[in-house]
Amino acid sequence: MATNAAPISMKECLLLPSLGINQQYISFTNLTMESEKYICVREMGAASGGTNNVVIIDMEQPMQPMRRPITADSALMNPNSKVIALKAAVPGQAADHLQVFNLDTKAKMGSHQMPEQVVFWKWISPTKIGIVSATAVYHWNVDGASAPVKVFDRAANLNGTQIIKYMVTPDEKWSVLIGIAPGSPDRPQLVKGYMQLYSAAQTRSQALEAHAAAFASIKIGANTEPSTLISFAQKSMVNGQLVSKLHVIELGTPTAGKTPFTKKQAELFFPPEFADDFPVSMQISKKYGLVYVITKLGLLFVYDLETATAVYRSRISPDPIFLTSEAATVGGFYAINRRGQVLLATVNEQSMVPFVSQSLNNLDLALAIAKRGNLPGAEALVGQNFERLFALGQYKEAAVAAAESPMGALRTKETIEKLKGVQVQPGQTSPLLQYFGTLLTKGKLNPLESLELGRLVLSQNKKQLLENWMNEDKLECDEALGDLVKATGDADLALKIYLKANATQKVVTAFAERGQFEELVKYSGQVGHKPDYMYIMQSLLMSNPQAAAKLAVTIAQQPGPPVDVNTITDLFLQRNMIREATSFLLEVLKPNLPEQAMLQTKVLEINLVTYPNVADAILANNMFTHYDRPRVAQLCEKAGLYMRALQHYSDLSDIKRVIINTHAIEPQALVEFFGTLSPEWALACLKEMLAVNVQQNLQLVVQIAKEYTEQIGSSGIIELLESFKSYEGLYFYLGSYLAFSEDPDVHFKYIEAATKTGQVKEVERVTRESNFYDPEKTKQFLMEAKLQDARPLINVCDRFDLIRDLALYLFKNNMLKYIEAYVQKVNPSKAPEIVGALLDVECDEEFISNLILSVRSLLPVEPLVAEVEKRNKMKLLTTFLDHLVSEGSTDAHVHNALGKIIIDSNNNPEHFLTTNPHYDSAVVGKYCEKRDPNLACVAYKRGQCDDALVDCTNKNSMFKVQARYVVERMDADLWAKVLDPESEHRRQLIDQVVSTALPESKNPEQVSVSVKAFMTADLPNELIELLEKIVLQNSAFSGNPNLQNLLILTAIKADGTRVMDYINRLDHFDGPAVGEIAVGSELFEEAFFIYKKFDLHVPAMK
């Protein structure tokens, strides 16, 4: 069957020995190929340099094999990535250790020890390994930490076989396990093949005889869901006859409404010289729908999967083939033979269809393969079939045939026009729609088809379908389709189409019309297009000025702008598009560079002339710093933007000229502006504002002064306001400054300003609270101001003790009610001073009396009395004092005053002085001295005012009174004072004590204290004189033994001549004791008479 134009191409991709791989390792045991990506070879022992290696061959770089020193019984490379699975026997056990490593990250992905030996294993997906033991099949997910999971037990027909293949369907619902065993003794070369087909859904297996098998998934007829097929090849003896067959059957039971697949089978014809040959592998090409059966001796059988029709047979290798792997990307397979050749079998796309149609003379199969694989060579067949179907009126079938024509042979304008010409009956789908529908399910429409379909759906107002197909990439766009959609008004969809169609100019125009200029520039840069910006700008200026402004910004922001900024600006200004020009320049000038000074000035100029508010907003944003400030200042002034003008002028005369326009300047902004001026300039500007219109600008001047007092200086501000005699200004300014100043002058000026402006309440508050004003100066000012409300003056005089001045002012100005209010409510303690001042100016005594009575107990009596007493007006207090006494007052001052009045009126003063318990004796006594010393002594005696009484009696020679007081007082200290040798009045006192006081006394204690005082003062003669007066004269104490003893003993010591007389005259003294003392003083005669008088004869004789 082989021809020069063979439908299958074979080529040697690689010769393994050329990579240094020893021939002995090119075997089923040592070599694996899990996919078209990698080949893995295990090298062992001496043949590999004495080490165990694993050689990994990347089929994209086959000449750069990677050798790793790895010892393993088996190695499998992952079908998709650089992940390797290794199997090694566990020493001393019938078990295998499985490990999976990522070669890129050098990380272990999984590890498991199988409790039994693994006889075969294989990657069944990128994350799962199928493991076959002697008894069962397991699946191991290497992504997790889970152990292998048992799937099913091996069938008995596989016992004793060598497992050579295990595969599963993608959904893992079906599995197939294949093993081979030696042939019968009479024909051992004919190896037997056994297959176990397992259904996961049914959990049961079916045992069959087969050497090779493969799963496939295809759509049958009009089914929407694919069917799962299995194809297997067998070669066995049946009834003594050698039977070789290929079977294709559907797995599972078709669902209701689904067309089932009809079981197919075909003969596998082995030439006589290959009688003992057998299939070792099967691969199914999804791309072409072909079944490849490869035998051990190198035969290749090619069958159509859907019909099981034989397509081609050829020997592809002279050496035995032991391994194959699918080459999915090319629709073929790899085969490796014992010589180490890695062969690639692919469909010869140019000859496959001609071969089938001509050599096999099977037009239907040729057409089917051409459609399936989109292969050339079936154009004539397709065309004939289309014309036949069209002529028969089978328009639907004809449309489908055209849509599915291989290589798009019938996807032409002529076919579309022909289908458009078919008359469609109401309720039927047009062949043209069926044509497009078939194409959309198969793949993507070409530009012609996309345009025609667009016209069709847009005419039916179903634009959404077009968008959906666009999103699904079912249409191949071109400029014509974009124009078609744009004509409907959908600029967005049109732009998408232009972009897909690479219609550069149309894309640029669309971006410009939409104002998407950044995208325009970006796109132009990507495709290397240079737009004509001037043309686009001029077009947009007429149709969409805002878009033109955006485009201008985009142009200017490009590196090395293709159009000069000044040129663009002039384009706008030529058309008087001030707003657009401004928008453009503001965006372009954002960097605020020195070289942009002229443009900054320009944008401000054009707006100050036409739109001052816009210029004001630009300046408010502080965007620019390099423009011509003097020029802008002049324009701001002309435009009435006085605040902006102030911010830009730098000459004082200009600032003064502009600043007077306060009616057009926002006050807060003006206040903030003053913060930028020097103190001198600030004062000059404030002066200018007041000079122009003091009434209008005063409040603003004060506000500025308050804000910048510290910078400008309060003295300068005060002088300025005073120069304009603006007490109102001073009042408001100083009112805010007052709390922070301790300057007396500032406080006085505030009081003065408040007074001048009639702010009496504030004057009252400050005079009451401030501690810093000059009281004398403030008092004088307030008196001169003659306010109707005297409270401010009262505050000053009360706080700084200027009470007399206050009282005189209020009396003189007939403001007696304020006097009453002050005394009654403000400070009753100052009433004495008020009374004194009123008495001095001969105020009505009745008013004074009533004033005093109005505060009664609140008055400090002592100073009140002092004030009245100084003026000899004590009687004025009589009623007041009587009220207090009647209210139960025990205040000494009250009673002192009352006593003084009684003394002056001579209203039985002795009775008061002796009976009143509350007055102060010292005070009243002192008051009495000048009037009646006797009364003074009564008061002093009552209060035991020793010193005062002694001084009073001394001055007035009242020694009898003094003597009686001293004796009665019985105070040693007082006696010591009056008997002091230094006292010039001692003699007079002693005389009165001896002659009057003691003789009158009936109190022995008084006598005793007096005698002791004389003894203490060492006055023996005076003591004798005293004792003689008491003892010798007939008195209450004449018989007192102690006094008689004392008299004799004193005489013994002081005047012995008197002793004998005392002995004879006295009878009650202590004889023995006195006698003994006399003996001691050598007064023997006196002692003798004493002993004799008391009958003490023995002592007398001595």
Short mmCIF file of C-alpha atoms in Angstrom, two decimals, residues 747-910:
data_model
loop_
_atom_site.label_atom_id
_atom_site.label_comp_id
_atom_site.label_asym_id
_atom_site.label_seq_id
_atom_site.Cartn_x
_atom_site.Cartn_y
_atom_site.Cartn_z
CA HIS A 747 -5.84 99.95 80.82
CA PHE A 748 -6.48 103.64 81.45
CA LYS A 749 -6.92 104.35 77.74
CA TYR A 750 -9.42 101.53 77.48
CA ILE A 751 -11.41 102.94 80.39
CA GLU A 752 -11.21 106.37 78.81
CA ALA A 753 -12.33 105.03 75.37
CA ALA A 754 -15.18 103.03 76.89
CA THR A 755 -16.31 106.08 78.80
CA LYS A 756 -16.17 108.29 75.74
CA THR A 757 -18.19 105.80 73.71
CA GLY A 758 -20.82 105.37 76.39
CA GLN A 759 -19.86 101.81 77.26
CA VAL A 760 -20.55 102.34 80.96
CA LYS A 761 -21.06 98.65 81.70
CA GLU A 762 -17.64 97.89 80.31
CA VAL A 763 -16.11 100.78 82.29
CA GLU A 764 -17.71 99.32 85.41
CA ARG A 765 -16.37 95.83 84.59
CA VAL A 766 -12.81 96.92 83.92
CA THR A 767 -12.60 99.20 86.95
CA ARG A 768 -13.83 96.25 88.98
CA GLU A 769 -11.58 93.53 87.48
CA SER A 770 -8.38 95.19 86.23
CA ASN A 771 -5.36 95.32 88.51
CA PHE A 772 -3.20 97.46 86.30
CA TYR A 773 -4.73 100.93 85.78
CA ASP A 774 -3.47 103.99 87.70
CA PRO A 775 -6.15 104.47 90.39
CA GLU A 776 -5.50 108.14 91.04
CA LYS A 777 -5.46 109.01 87.37
CA THR A 778 -8.54 106.91 86.67
CA LYS A 779 -10.39 108.40 89.66
CA GLN A 780 -9.65 111.91 88.50
CA PHE A 781 -10.79 111.09 84.93
CA LEU A 782 -14.05 109.53 86.07
CA MET A 783 -14.79 112.48 88.36
CA GLU A 784 -14.23 114.83 85.46
CA ALA A 785 -16.38 112.66 83.19
CA LYS A 786 -19.27 113.01 85.64
CA LEU A 787 -20.98 109.80 84.62
CA GLN A 788 -24.61 109.38 85.63
CA ASP A 789 -23.64 105.91 86.82
CA ALA A 790 -21.18 106.25 89.67
CA ARG A 791 -20.37 102.54 89.86
CA PRO A 792 -17.08 102.79 87.92
CA LEU A 793 -15.86 105.53 90.29
CA ILE A 794 -17.07 103.52 93.27
CA ASN A 795 -15.04 100.50 92.00
CA VAL A 796 -11.86 102.53 91.71
CA CYS A 797 -12.20 104.29 95.08
CA ASP A 798 -13.29 101.15 96.88
CA ARG A 799 -10.47 98.97 95.50
CA PHE A 800 -7.73 101.52 96.07
CA ASP A 801 -8.97 103.03 99.35
CA LEU A 802 -9.93 106.40 98.01
CA ILE A 803 -13.09 106.44 100.10
CA ARG A 804 -12.94 110.02 101.34
CA ASP A 805 -12.60 111.33 97.78
CA LEU A 806 -15.52 109.14 96.73
CA ALA A 807 -17.76 110.35 99.54
CA LEU A 808 -16.96 114.00 98.92
CA TYR A 809 -17.57 113.61 95.15
CA LEU A 810 -20.87 111.85 95.61
CA PHE A 811 -22.06 114.34 98.23
CA LYS A 812 -20.98 117.33 96.16
CA ASN A 813 -22.80 115.95 93.10
CA ASN A 814 -25.91 115.12 95.10
CA MET A 815 -25.51 111.37 94.42
CA LEU A 816 -26.50 110.34 97.93
CA LYS A 817 -28.24 107.21 96.66
CA TYR A 818 -24.86 105.90 95.46
CA ILE A 819 -23.47 106.58 98.94
CA GLU A 820 -26.27 104.48 100.40
CA ALA A 821 -25.75 101.77 97.77
CA TYR A 822 -22.03 101.68 98.39
CA VAL A 823 -22.34 101.43 102.15
CA GLN A 824 -25.24 99.00 102.08
CA LYS A 825 -24.30 96.71 99.16
CA VAL A 826 -20.70 97.19 98.16
CA ASN A 827 -18.54 97.62 101.21
CA PRO A 828 -20.16 98.27 104.60
CA SER A 829 -16.72 98.11 106.20
CA LYS A 830 -15.88 101.45 104.58
CA ALA A 831 -18.89 103.17 106.20
CA PRO A 832 -16.79 104.78 108.98
CA GLU A 833 -14.70 106.64 106.41
CA ILE A 834 -17.83 107.66 104.54
CA VAL A 835 -19.40 108.93 107.77
CA GLY A 836 -16.24 110.83 108.69
CA ALA A 837 -16.13 112.53 105.29
CA LEU A 838 -19.83 113.39 105.42
CA LEU A 839 -19.43 114.89 108.88
CA ASP A 840 -16.58 117.00 107.58
CA VAL A 841 -18.79 118.52 104.90
CA GLU A 842 -21.63 118.99 107.38
CA CYS A 843 -23.93 116.52 105.80
CA ASP A 844 -27.34 116.24 107.39
CA GLU A 845 -26.88 114.21 110.57
CA GLU A 846 -30.21 112.53 110.09
CA PHE A 847 -29.00 111.15 106.71
CA ILE A 848 -25.83 109.98 108.36
CA SER A 849 -27.71 108.38 111.22
CA ASN A 850 -30.08 106.65 108.83
CA LEU A 851 -27.12 105.53 106.74
CA ILE A 852 -25.54 103.99 109.81
CA LEU A 853 -28.75 102.37 110.93
CA SER A 854 -29.30 100.89 107.44
CA VAL A 855 -26.29 98.63 107.82
CA ARG A 856 -26.23 98.26 111.61
CA SER A 857 -24.54 95.00 112.49
CA LEU A 858 -22.50 95.02 109.26
CA LEU A 859 -20.65 98.13 110.34
CA PRO A 860 -17.21 97.90 111.96
CA VAL A 861 -18.02 99.76 115.17
CA GLU A 862 -14.48 100.60 116.31
CA PRO A 863 -13.43 102.68 113.29
CA LEU A 864 -16.90 104.24 113.15
CA VAL A 865 -16.59 105.36 116.74
CA ALA A 866 -13.09 106.63 116.06
CA GLU A 867 -14.31 108.71 113.14
CA VAL A 868 -17.24 110.15 115.11
CA GLU A 869 -15.21 110.60 118.27
CA LYS A 870 -12.57 112.61 116.41
CA ARG A 871 -15.33 114.99 115.43
CA ASN A 872 -17.04 115.05 118.86
CA LYS A 873 -20.21 113.60 117.40
CA MET A 874 -20.55 110.56 119.62
CA LYS A 875 -24.15 111.32 120.44
CA LEU A 876 -24.87 110.64 116.77
CA LEU A 877 -24.33 106.97 117.48
CA THR A 878 -26.66 106.69 120.44
CA THR A 879 -29.60 105.26 118.57
CA PHE A 880 -27.36 102.96 116.52
CA LEU A 881 -25.67 101.61 119.64
CA ASP A 882 -28.91 101.16 121.51
CA HIS A 883 -30.23 99.10 118.59
CA LEU A 884 -27.19 96.90 118.72
CA VAL A 885 -27.40 96.40 122.47
CA SER A 886 -31.08 95.65 122.25
CA GLU A 887 -30.28 93.04 119.62
CA GLY A 888 -27.99 91.39 122.15
CA SER A 889 -24.66 92.62 120.92
CA THR A 890 -21.76 91.84 123.26
CA ASP A 891 -19.22 93.50 121.04
CA ALA A 892 -16.78 95.40 123.23
CA HIS A 893 -16.60 98.21 120.68
CA VAL A 894 -20.34 98.71 120.89
CA HIS A 895 -20.26 98.91 124.66
CA ASN A 896 -17.12 101.05 124.64
CA ALA A 897 -18.88 103.59 122.48
CA LEU A 898 -22.00 103.45 124.61
CA GLY A 899 -19.88 103.95 127.72
CA LYS A 900 -18.20 106.97 126.26
CA ILE A 901 -21.56 108.53 125.47
CA ILE A 902 -22.82 107.87 129.05
CA ILE A 903 -19.62 109.31 130.50
CA ASP A 904 -19.91 112.42 128.36
CA SER A 905 -23.53 112.84 129.33
CA ASN A 906 -22.73 112.07 133.00
CA ASN A 907 -25.67 109.75 133.07
CA ASN A 908 -24.70 107.73 136.17
CA PRO A 909 -21.42 106.59 134.63
CA GLU A 910 -20.32 104.74 137.80
#
